[in-house]
């Protein structure tokens, strides 16, 4: 997998055919830098070329070159003075991997010239954001500078933990490196494929150097940087996105040169020292990645204590995730057991996930058995209720198991009531057996007598405080009831309430049980899924967008 990926990224160096002029997929900026060298690297020669790679076959027909990695396709547009030329591709596969022959040239002097070949690639899923393009252009200059200093630092290095496989570059004619800017999903797939870790990271270093081959080209490999993660870290650490990407690039480059902070505390200290030295020498802002990560871990507990403020500020800042291209426009969420845990609380992790979705422009909608006021109350604790949150009195949603659906501007578009005779029988059953019952009527809860279990529905489950009705007939005349809920011990529900009502309701109603100590009686055919379908039709949303 790795050889295919690196060769495809190096497609910038292969010729392409003129017929592919309008077929566009990724954007790539390539640069070459020369270093004049005797026994060590001593000077940087300024000669550069600009190469752009674009993506997606917008005109139809077969693409010229196909990537084996996640189906990415790459074409190359080469700029030669004022003339733009597209040339035909060379397909390179892992199992056919080869190395180009280097023509021996008679040296003009005793000095050897070490050439640094750097390719900057922008992964196709990242949007056409001016900031990304500007950063790529800056990296065209910054990466060779960093490579020069880092390579010079290898000579006479006294580090004890660094893998010294790459030490003297005097035997090479050129050094090759690519830097890929991507989103979280792209780097997550790479992590899963190569490290068996299914999550996004800020930077990945993938070495191509094989010492045994004794090649004239030092193929360092690839640095893959997630712009999304870098943007979040830049906000947290108080510097620009360019600063953070430079820091990640330095960290990844040192990995390729043999440093590894994960093997021991001494190795971590040595790599941290080299990070700080390079950043200081280059005059770049920010601390090294190792030091920043340690400081963030130390401050972690403090951030947790102020989670309510944090999730609010993260969303209000905005912009940190603007480089992400959402696959979906809408997310429908259940509440009990999904957004809320077993204690009927929303965790910080869940709140942050919802905030990420909202920050990325995804609409979050609720589909639950709870009332709308209950959901607003629960999400208000983490600043997710209201105009810019996941739920409000003016947002669409599905409530009371799909019996109540609100559409645009939070207006009611559907309501279905429980058979009044079934409701009456349930109320008398409650009085006769002294089993507490709550009748749900839109945004209100009604009951027939005071009971601690009924109180817990408000204090624990966020439902509106139940109003005590003086009689069954008064309750039925007072409001339309969508569903009723019995509350008892888990044993009482299993041995008495459920068997009785499963037989009594027949085809007049359905029995639903989401909690061991609760039993709901709802109209037949009730479902949250049905409510969601109705809401999608009302809003004109395709199910593929959800």
Coordinates of C-alpha atoms in Angstrom, one line a residue:
X1 CA 0.0 0.0 0.0
X2 CA 2.7 2.5 1.0
X3 CA 4.8 2.2 -2.3
X4 CA 1.6 2.8 -4.4
X5 CA 0.8 5.8 -2.4
X6 CA 4.2 7.4 -2.6
X7 CA 4.6 6.8 -6.3
X8 CA 1.2 8.3 -7.0
X9 CA 2.1 11.3 -5.0
X10 CA 5.2 11.5 -7.2
X11 CA 3.0 11.5 -10.3
X12 CA 3.9 15.2 -10.3
X13 CA 7.2 14.0 -11.9
X14 CA 5.7 12.0 -14.7
X15 CA 4.7 13.3 -18.2
X16 CA 1.0 13.5 -19.2
X17 CA -1.0 13.7 -22.4
X18 CA -2.4 16.9 -23.9
X19 CA -5.9 15.4 -24.2
X20 CA -6.4 15.6 -20.5
X21 CA -6.2 19.3 -20.2
X22 CA -9.7 19.8 -18.6
X23 CA -9.7 16.7 -16.4
X24 CA -9.1 17.9 -13.0
X25 CA -8.5 16.1 -9.6
X26 CA -6.1 17.3 -6.9
X27 CA -3.9 20.4 -6.5
X28 CA -0.2 20.0 -6.2
X29 CA 2.7 22.4 -5.9
X30 CA 6.2 20.9 -6.6
X31 CA 9.5 22.5 -6.0
X32 CA 13.2 21.6 -6.4
X33 CA 15.9 23.0 -4.3
X34 CA 19.7 22.5 -4.7
X35 CA 22.2 22.2 -1.9
X36 CA 25.9 22.6 -2.8
X37 CA 27.9 20.1 -0.8
X38 CA 31.4 18.9 -0.2
X39 CA 31.5 16.6 2.9
X40 CA 28.6 18.4 4.4
X41 CA 25.7 20.5 3.2
X42 CA 26.8 24.1 3.0
X43 CA 24.6 26.2 0.8
X44 CA 21.1 26.4 -0.7
X45 CA 20.6 27.0 -4.4
X46 CA 17.4 28.8 -5.4
X47 CA 15.9 27.2 -8.4
X48 CA 12.2 26.2 -8.4
X49 CA 9.4 24.9 -10.6
X50 CA 5.7 25.1 -10.0
X51 CA 3.5 22.1 -10.7
X52 CA -0.2 21.9 -10.3
X53 CA -2.3 18.7 -10.0
X54 CA -6.1 18.8 -10.2
X55 CA -8.8 16.2 -9.6
X56 CA -12.1 14.7 -10.7
X57 CA -13.0 13.8 -14.3
X58 CA -15.5 16.6 -15.0
X59 CA -15.8 15.9 -18.8
X60 CA -16.4 12.2 -18.5
X61 CA -14.5 9.4 -20.1
X62 CA -11.5 7.4 -18.6
X63 CA -9.0 9.3 -16.6
X64 CA -5.4 9.1 -17.6
X65 CA -4.0 7.9 -14.4
X66 CA -5.6 6.0 -11.5
X67 CA -4.4 5.8 -7.9
X68 CA -4.6 2.6 -6.1
X69 CA -5.2 4.5 -2.9
X70 CA -8.9 5.0 -2.1
X71 CA -9.6 5.4 -5.8
X72 CA -7.8 8.8 -6.1
X73 CA -6.9 10.0 -9.6
X74 CA -4.1 12.3 -10.4
X75 CA -3.3 14.4 -13.5
X76 CA -0.3 16.7 -13.8
X77 CA -0.2 20.2 -15.3
X78 CA 3.4 21.3 -15.9
X79 CA 4.3 24.9 -16.3
X80 CA 7.2 25.6 -18.6
X81 CA 7.9 29.3 -18.9
X82 CA 4.7 30.8 -20.3
X83 CA 3.6 27.6 -21.9
X84 CA 1.4 25.0 -20.2
X85 CA 1.7 21.4 -21.3
X86 CA -0.1 18.2 -20.3
X87 CA 1.7 15.0 -20.9
X88 CA 0.7 11.4 -20.8
X89 CA 1.0 9.5 -17.5
X90 CA 3.1 6.6 -16.4
X91 CA 1.2 4.1 -14.3
X92 CA 3.3 2.8 -11.3
X93 CA 2.2 -0.1 -9.1
X94 CA 3.7 -1.4 -5.9
X95 CA 4.5 -4.8 -7.3
X96 CA 6.3 -3.2 -10.3
X97 CA 8.2 -0.7 -8.3
X98 CA 11.5 0.4 -9.9
X99 CA 14.0 3.2 -9.6
X100 CA 15.1 5.5 -12.3
X101 CA 18.6 5.3 -13.6
X102 CA 20.8 8.2 -12.8
X103 CA 23.0 9.3 -15.7
X104 CA 26.6 9.9 -14.6
X105 CA 27.8 13.3 -15.4
X106 CA 31.3 14.6 -15.4
X107 CA 31.6 17.0 -12.4
X108 CA 32.5 20.6 -13.2
X109 CA 34.3 20.9 -9.9
X110 CA 35.2 18.8 -6.9
X111 CA 32.0 19.9 -5.1
X112 CA 29.0 17.7 -5.4
X113 CA 25.6 19.2 -5.7
X114 CA 22.9 17.6 -3.5
X115 CA 19.4 18.3 -4.9
X116 CA 16.4 18.5 -2.7
X117 CA 13.2 17.4 -4.5
X118 CA 10.0 18.4 -2.6
X119 CA 6.4 17.9 -3.7
X120 CA 3.6 19.6 -1.9
X121 CA 0.2 17.9 -2.5
X122 CA -3.4 19.0 -1.6
X123 CA -5.7 16.0 -1.2
X124 CA -8.8 16.3 -3.4
X125 CA -11.4 16.3 -0.6
X126 CA -10.1 19.6 0.8
X127 CA -12.1 22.6 -0.6
X128 CA -10.6 25.4 -2.7
X129 CA -9.7 27.5 0.3
X130 CA -7.4 30.4 -0.3
X131 CA -5.6 29.9 3.1
X132 CA -4.7 26.3 2.1
X133 CA -3.3 27.4 -1.2
X134 CA -1.3 30.1 0.5
X135 CA 0.1 27.7 3.0
X136 CA 1.0 25.2 0.2
X137 CA 2.9 28.1 -1.5
X138 CA 4.7 28.9 1.7
X139 CA 5.6 25.2 2.2
X140 CA 7.2 25.3 -1.2
X141 CA 9.8 27.5 0.4
X142 CA 9.7 26.3 4.0
X143 CA 10.2 22.6 3.6
X144 CA 13.5 22.7 1.7
X145 CA 14.8 25.2 4.4
X146 CA 13.8 22.8 7.1
X147 CA 15.3 19.8 5.3
X148 CA 18.6 21.7 4.8
X149 CA 19.0 22.5 8.5
X150 CA 17.8 19.0 9.7
X151 CA 20.2 17.3 7.3
X152 CA 23.1 19.5 8.3
X153 CA 22.3 18.6 11.9
X154 CA 22.9 14.9 11.3
X155 CA 26.6 15.4 10.9
X156 CA 28.5 14.8 14.1
X157 CA 25.2 14.1 15.9
X158 CA 25.6 12.9 19.4
X159 CA 22.0 11.8 20.0
X160 CA 22.0 8.3 21.7
X161 CA 18.5 7.2 20.6
X162 CA 18.3 8.3 17.0
X163 CA 18.3 5.6 14.4
X164 CA 21.5 6.5 12.5
X165 CA 20.6 4.7 9.3
X166 CA 20.6 8.1 7.6
X167 CA 23.7 9.9 8.8
X168 CA 26.0 11.1 6.0
X169 CA 24.1 12.3 3.0
X170 CA 27.4 12.8 1.1
X171 CA 26.9 9.6 -0.9
X172 CA 23.6 10.7 -2.4
X173 CA 22.9 12.8 -5.5
X174 CA 19.4 13.9 -4.4
X175 CA 16.9 13.7 -1.6
X176 CA 13.1 13.3 -2.2
X177 CA 10.2 14.2 0.1
X178 CA 6.5 14.8 -0.4
X179 CA 4.2 16.6 2.0
X180 CA 0.4 15.9 1.7
X181 CA -2.2 18.2 3.1
X182 CA -5.5 16.3 3.7
X183 CA -8.6 16.1 5.9
X184 CA -9.3 14.0 9.0
X185 CA -11.0 11.2 7.1
X186 CA -8.1 10.7 4.7
X187 CA -5.5 10.5 7.5
X188 CA -7.8 8.2 9.5
X189 CA -7.9 5.7 6.6
X190 CA -4.1 5.8 6.4
X191 CA -3.9 5.2 10.2
X192 CA -6.3 2.2 9.9
X193 CA -4.4 0.7 7.0
X194 CA -0.8 1.1 8.2
X195 CA -1.0 1.4 12.0
X196 CA -4.3 -0.5 12.7
X197 CA -5.6 2.5 14.6
X198 CA -9.0 3.7 13.4
X199 CA -8.7 7.4 14.2
X200 CA -7.3 10.7 12.8
X201 CA -3.9 12.0 13.8
X202 CA -2.2 15.4 13.1
X203 CA 0.7 14.0 11.1
X204 CA 2.0 10.7 9.7
X205 CA 5.6 10.0 8.6
X206 CA 6.0 7.2 6.1
X207 CA 9.6 6.4 5.2
X208 CA 10.8 5.0 1.9
X209 CA 14.5 4.8 2.7
X210 CA 15.9 1.3 2.2
X211 CA 19.6 1.4 3.2
X212 CA 20.5 -2.0 1.7
X213 CA 19.7 -0.8 -1.9
X214 CA 22.5 1.7 -1.9
X215 CA 20.6 4.1 -4.2
X216 CA 22.0 7.4 -5.4
X217 CA 18.6 8.9 -4.3
X218 CA 17.7 9.3 -0.7
X219 CA 14.0 8.7 -0.7
X220 CA 12.9 10.1 2.7
X221 CA 9.2 9.3 2.0
X222 CA 6.0 11.2 2.8
X223 CA 4.6 13.5 5.4
X224 CA 0.8 13.5 5.6
X225 CA -0.7 16.4 7.6
X226 CA -4.4 16.7 8.5
X227 CA -5.4 20.4 8.0
X228 CA -8.5 19.8 10.1
X229 CA -6.6 18.6 13.1
X230 CA -4.0 21.2 12.6
X231 CA -6.6 23.9 12.6
X232 CA -8.1 22.8 15.9
X233 CA -4.7 22.6 17.5
X234 CA -3.8 26.0 16.2
X235 CA -6.8 27.5 17.8
X236 CA -6.1 25.7 21.1
X237 CA -2.5 26.8 21.1
X238 CA -3.1 30.4 20.0
X239 CA -1.2 30.6 16.8
X240 CA -1.9 30.5 13.1
X241 CA -2.7 27.4 10.9
X242 CA 0.6 27.9 9.0
X243 CA 2.5 27.9 12.3
X244 CA 0.9 24.6 13.4
X245 CA 1.5 23.0 10.0
X246 CA 5.2 24.0 10.1
X247 CA 5.5 22.5 13.6
X248 CA 3.9 19.2 12.4
X249 CA 6.2 19.2 9.3
X250 CA 9.3 19.5 11.6
X251 CA 8.0 16.7 13.8
X252 CA 7.3 14.4 10.9
X253 CA 10.6 15.2 9.2
X254 CA 12.6 14.3 12.3
X255 CA 10.7 10.9 12.4
X256 CA 11.9 10.3 8.9
X257 CA 15.5 11.1 9.9
X258 CA 15.5 8.5 12.7
X259 CA 14.1 10.3 15.8
X260 CA 11.3 8.5 17.7
X261 CA 9.9 10.0 20.9
X262 CA 7.8 6.9 21.6
X263 CA 10.6 4.4 22.4
X264 CA 11.7 5.9 25.7
X265 CA 11.8 9.1 27.8
X266 CA 15.3 9.8 26.7
X267 CA 14.3 9.5 23.1
X268 CA 11.4 11.9 23.7
X269 CA 13.7 14.4 25.4
X270 CA 16.2 14.2 22.5
X271 CA 13.6 14.7 19.8
X272 CA 11.9 17.5 21.7
X273 CA 15.3 19.3 21.9
X274 CA 15.8 18.9 18.1
X275 CA 12.3 20.2 17.4
X276 CA 12.9 23.3 19.5
X277 CA 16.4 23.8 17.9
X278 CA 15.0 23.7 14.4
X279 CA 12.0 26.0 15.0
X280 CA 14.3 28.5 16.7
X281 CA 16.9 28.4 14.0
X282 CA 14.2 28.9 11.3
X283 CA 12.6 31.7 13.3
X284 CA 9.2 30.1 13.2
X285 CA 6.5 30.6 15.9
X286 CA 5.2 28.0 18.4
X287 CA 6.7 25.3 20.5
X288 CA 7.6 21.8 19.3
X289 CA 4.8 19.3 19.0
X290 CA 6.1 17.1 21.9
X291 CA 6.2 20.1 24.3
X292 CA 2.8 21.4 23.1
X293 CA 1.2 17.9 23.6
X294 CA 2.7 17.6 27.1
X295 CA 1.3 21.0 28.1
X296 CA -2.1 20.2 26.6
X297 CA -2.2 16.9 28.6
X298 CA -1.3 18.8 31.8
X299 CA -4.0 21.4 31.2
X300 CA -6.6 18.7 30.3
X301 CA -8.3 18.5 33.7
X302 CA -8.7 22.2 33.9
X303 CA -10.5 22.2 30.5
X304 CA -12.9 19.5 31.7
X305 CA -14.0 21.6 34.6
X306 CA -15.1 24.4 32.3
X307 CA -16.7 22.2 29.6
X308 CA -19.9 24.2 29.3
X309 CA -17.9 27.3 28.4
X310 CA -15.6 25.4 26.2
X311 CA -18.2 23.8 23.9
X312 CA -19.9 27.1 23.5
X313 CA -16.8 29.0 22.7
X314 CA -15.6 26.3 20.3
X315 CA -18.7 26.6 18.2
X316 CA -18.8 30.4 18.3
X317 CA -15.2 30.7 17.2
X318 CA -16.0 28.7 14.0
X319 CA -13.7 28.2 11.1
X320 CA -11.5 25.5 12.7
X321 CA -13.3 22.8 10.7
X322 CA -14.1 24.8 7.5
X323 CA -11.7 22.6 5.6
X324 CA -14.0 19.6 6.1
X325 CA -16.4 18.7 3.3
X326 CA -19.4 17.0 5.0
X327 CA -20.7 13.8 3.4
X328 CA -24.2 14.4 4.9
X329 CA -26.3 17.5 5.4
X330 CA -28.5 16.1 8.3
X331 CA -28.0 13.9 11.3
X332 CA -31.1 12.6 13.2
X333 CA -30.4 11.7 16.8
X334 CA -32.3 9.7 19.4
X335 CA -32.0 11.0 22.9
X336 CA -32.3 8.5 25.7
X337 CA -29.5 6.0 25.5
X338 CA -27.9 7.9 22.6
X339 CA -27.3 11.6 23.4
X340 CA -28.0 10.9 27.1
X341 CA -26.2 8.2 29.1
X342 CA -27.7 5.9 31.7
X343 CA -27.9 8.8 34.2
X344 CA -29.8 10.9 31.7
X345 CA -26.8 13.2 31.2
X346 CA -25.0 14.4 28.1
X347 CA -21.3 13.7 28.3
X348 CA -18.6 16.2 27.2
X349 CA -17.5 13.9 24.4
X350 CA -21.0 13.7 23.0
X351 CA -21.5 17.5 23.3
X352 CA -18.2 18.0 21.5
X353 CA -19.3 15.6 18.7
X354 CA -22.5 17.5 18.2
X355 CA -20.6 20.8 18.2
X356 CA -18.3 19.5 15.5
X357 CA -21.2 18.5 13.4
X358 CA -22.8 21.9 13.8
X359 CA -19.5 23.7 13.1
X360 CA -19.2 21.8 9.9
X361 CA -22.6 23.0 8.7
X362 CA -24.4 19.8 9.4
X363 CA -28.0 20.1 10.7
X364 CA -28.7 18.1 13.8
X365 CA -32.3 17.0 14.3
X366 CA -34.0 15.1 17.1
X367 CA -36.1 12.0 16.9
X368 CA -37.2 10.8 20.3
X369 CA -39.9 9.5 22.6
X370 CA -39.4 12.5 24.9
X371 CA -41.3 15.8 24.8
X372 CA -39.7 18.8 23.1
X373 CA -39.3 20.7 26.4
X374 CA -37.4 17.7 27.9
X375 CA -34.9 17.6 25.1
X376 CA -34.4 21.4 25.3
X377 CA -33.8 21.1 29.0
X378 CA -31.3 18.2 28.6
X379 CA -29.2 19.9 25.9
X380 CA -29.4 23.3 27.5
X381 CA -26.9 22.1 30.1
X382 CA -24.1 22.0 27.4
X383 CA -25.3 25.0 25.4
X384 CA -26.7 22.9 22.6
X385 CA -30.3 24.2 22.9
X386 CA -31.4 27.4 21.2
X387 CA -31.2 29.0 17.8
X388 CA -27.7 27.8 16.9
X389 CA -28.0 24.4 18.7
X390 CA -29.5 21.0 18.0
X391 CA -33.0 21.8 19.3
X392 CA -35.2 24.7 20.0
X393 CA -38.9 25.7 19.9
X394 CA -38.3 26.9 16.3
X395 CA -36.5 23.9 14.9
X396 CA -37.8 20.8 13.2
X397 CA -38.0 17.5 15.1
X398 CA -39.8 14.3 15.9
X399 CA -41.1 13.8 19.5
X400 CA -43.3 11.4 21.5
X401 CA -42.3 8.3 19.5
X402 CA -43.3 10.1 16.2
X403 CA -46.7 11.1 17.5
X404 CA -45.8 14.8 17.3
X405 CA -43.7 16.2 14.4
X406 CA -42.6 19.8 14.1
X407 CA -41.5 21.2 10.7
X408 CA -40.2 24.6 9.5
X409 CA -40.0 27.2 12.2
X410 CA -41.0 24.6 14.7
X411 CA -44.6 24.5 13.6
X412 CA -46.7 21.3 14.2
X413 CA -47.2 19.4 11.0
X414 CA -48.4 16.1 12.5
X415 CA -50.1 14.9 15.7
X416 CA -51.7 11.6 16.5
X417 CA -53.7 10.8 19.7
X418 CA -54.2 7.7 21.7
X419 CA -57.7 6.1 21.6
X420 CA -59.7 7.9 24.3
X421 CA -61.2 4.7 25.6
X422 CA -57.7 3.1 26.0
X423 CA -56.6 6.2 27.8
X424 CA -59.6 6.1 30.1
X425 CA -59.0 2.4 31.0
X426 CA -55.3 3.1 31.7
X427 CA -56.2 6.0 34.1
X428 CA -58.7 3.8 36.0
X429 CA -56.1 1.0 36.1
X430 CA -53.7 3.4 37.7
X431 CA -56.1 4.5 40.4
X432 CA -57.2 1.0 41.2
X433 CA -53.7 -0.5 41.5
X434 CA -52.0 2.7 42.8
X435 CA -49.5 2.5 39.9
X436 CA -48.4 5.9 38.8
X437 CA -49.3 7.0 35.3
X438 CA -48.3 10.0 33.2
X439 CA -50.3 11.2 30.2
X440 CA -48.4 13.1 27.6
X441 CA -50.2 16.0 25.8
X442 CA -47.8 17.8 23.5
X443 CA -45.5 19.8 25.8
X444 CA -47.3 18.9 29.0
X445 CA -47.4 15.9 31.4
X446 CA -50.6 15.0 33.4
X447 CA -51.1 12.6 36.3
X448 CA -53.8 11.6 38.8
X449 CA -51.9 11.6 42.1
X450 CA -48.5 12.5 43.6
X451 CA -45.8 9.9 43.5
X452 CA -42.0 9.9 43.8
X453 CA -41.6 8.1 40.5
X454 CA -43.6 10.7 38.7
X455 CA -41.4 13.4 40.3
X456 CA -38.3 11.6 39.0
X457 CA -39.6 11.9 35.4
X458 CA -39.0 15.7 35.9
X459 CA -36.0 15.7 38.1
X460 CA -34.0 12.9 36.3
X461 CA -35.5 12.6 32.8
X462 CA -36.0 16.4 32.2
X463 CA -39.7 16.0 31.4
X464 CA -42.1 18.9 32.3
X465 CA -43.3 18.7 35.9
X466 CA -46.5 16.7 35.9
X467 CA -49.8 18.5 36.7
X468 CA -52.1 16.6 39.0
X469 CA -55.7 16.3 37.6
X470 CA -58.6 16.0 40.0
X471 CA -60.3 13.1 38.1
X472 CA -60.0 10.8 35.1
X473 CA -62.8 12.6 33.3
X474 CA -61.3 16.0 34.0
X475 CA -58.0 14.8 32.5
X476 CA -59.7 13.5 29.4
X477 CA -61.7 16.7 28.9
X478 CA -58.7 18.9 29.6
X479 CA -56.3 17.8 26.9
X480 CA -55.7 15.4 23.9
X481 CA -53.4 12.6 25.0
X482 CA -50.8 11.2 22.6
X483 CA -49.5 8.4 24.9
X484 CA -49.5 7.2 28.5
X485 CA -46.7 5.9 30.6
X486 CA -46.8 3.5 33.6
X487 CA -44.0 3.6 36.1
X488 CA -43.3 0.8 38.6
X489 CA -40.5 -1.5 39.6
X490 CA -38.9 -3.6 36.9
X491 CA -40.5 -6.7 38.5
X492 CA -43.9 -5.0 38.6
X493 CA -43.8 -4.0 35.0
X494 CA -42.6 -7.5 33.9
X495 CA -45.0 -9.5 36.0
X496 CA -48.2 -7.4 36.1
X497 CA -48.4 -4.3 33.9
X498 CA -47.0 -5.6 30.6
X499 CA -48.9 -9.0 30.5
X500 CA -52.2 -7.2 31.3
X501 CA -51.9 -4.4 28.7
X502 CA -50.4 -6.6 26.0
X503 CA -53.6 -8.6 26.1
X504 CA -56.1 -5.7 26.8
X505 CA -55.1 -3.3 24.1
X506 CA -55.6 -5.7 21.2
X507 CA -55.4 -3.7 17.9
X508 CA -56.4 -0.4 19.6
X509 CA -52.9 0.4 20.8
X510 CA -49.3 -0.9 21.0
X511 CA -47.2 -1.5 24.1
X512 CA -43.7 -0.1 24.0
X513 CA -40.9 -0.6 26.6
X514 CA -37.7 1.3 26.5
X515 CA -36.8 1.1 30.2
X516 CA -37.2 -1.9 32.5
X517 CA -39.3 0.2 35.0
X518 CA -41.5 1.9 32.5
X519 CA -44.2 0.9 30.0
X520 CA -45.7 3.1 27.3
X521 CA -49.1 2.6 25.6
X522 CA -49.2 4.3 22.2
X523 CA -51.4 4.3 19.1
X524 CA -50.9 1.4 16.7
X525 CA -48.3 1.8 14.0
X526 CA -46.4 4.4 16.0
X527 CA -42.7 4.8 15.2
X528 CA -40.0 7.5 15.3
X529 CA -38.9 6.3 11.8
X530 CA -42.4 7.1 10.4
X531 CA -42.1 10.6 11.9
X532 CA -38.6 11.1 10.4
X533 CA -40.0 10.1 6.9
X534 CA -42.8 12.5 7.3
X535 CA -40.4 15.3 8.3
X536 CA -38.1 14.6 5.3
X537 CA -41.0 14.8 2.9
X538 CA -42.1 18.1 4.5
X539 CA -38.6 19.6 4.3
X540 CA -37.9 18.2 0.8
X541 CA -34.8 16.3 2.0
X542 CA -33.5 13.2 0.2
X543 CA -32.8 10.3 2.5
X544 CA -29.3 10.1 1.0
X545 CA -28.5 13.4 2.6
X546 CA -29.3 12.0 6.1

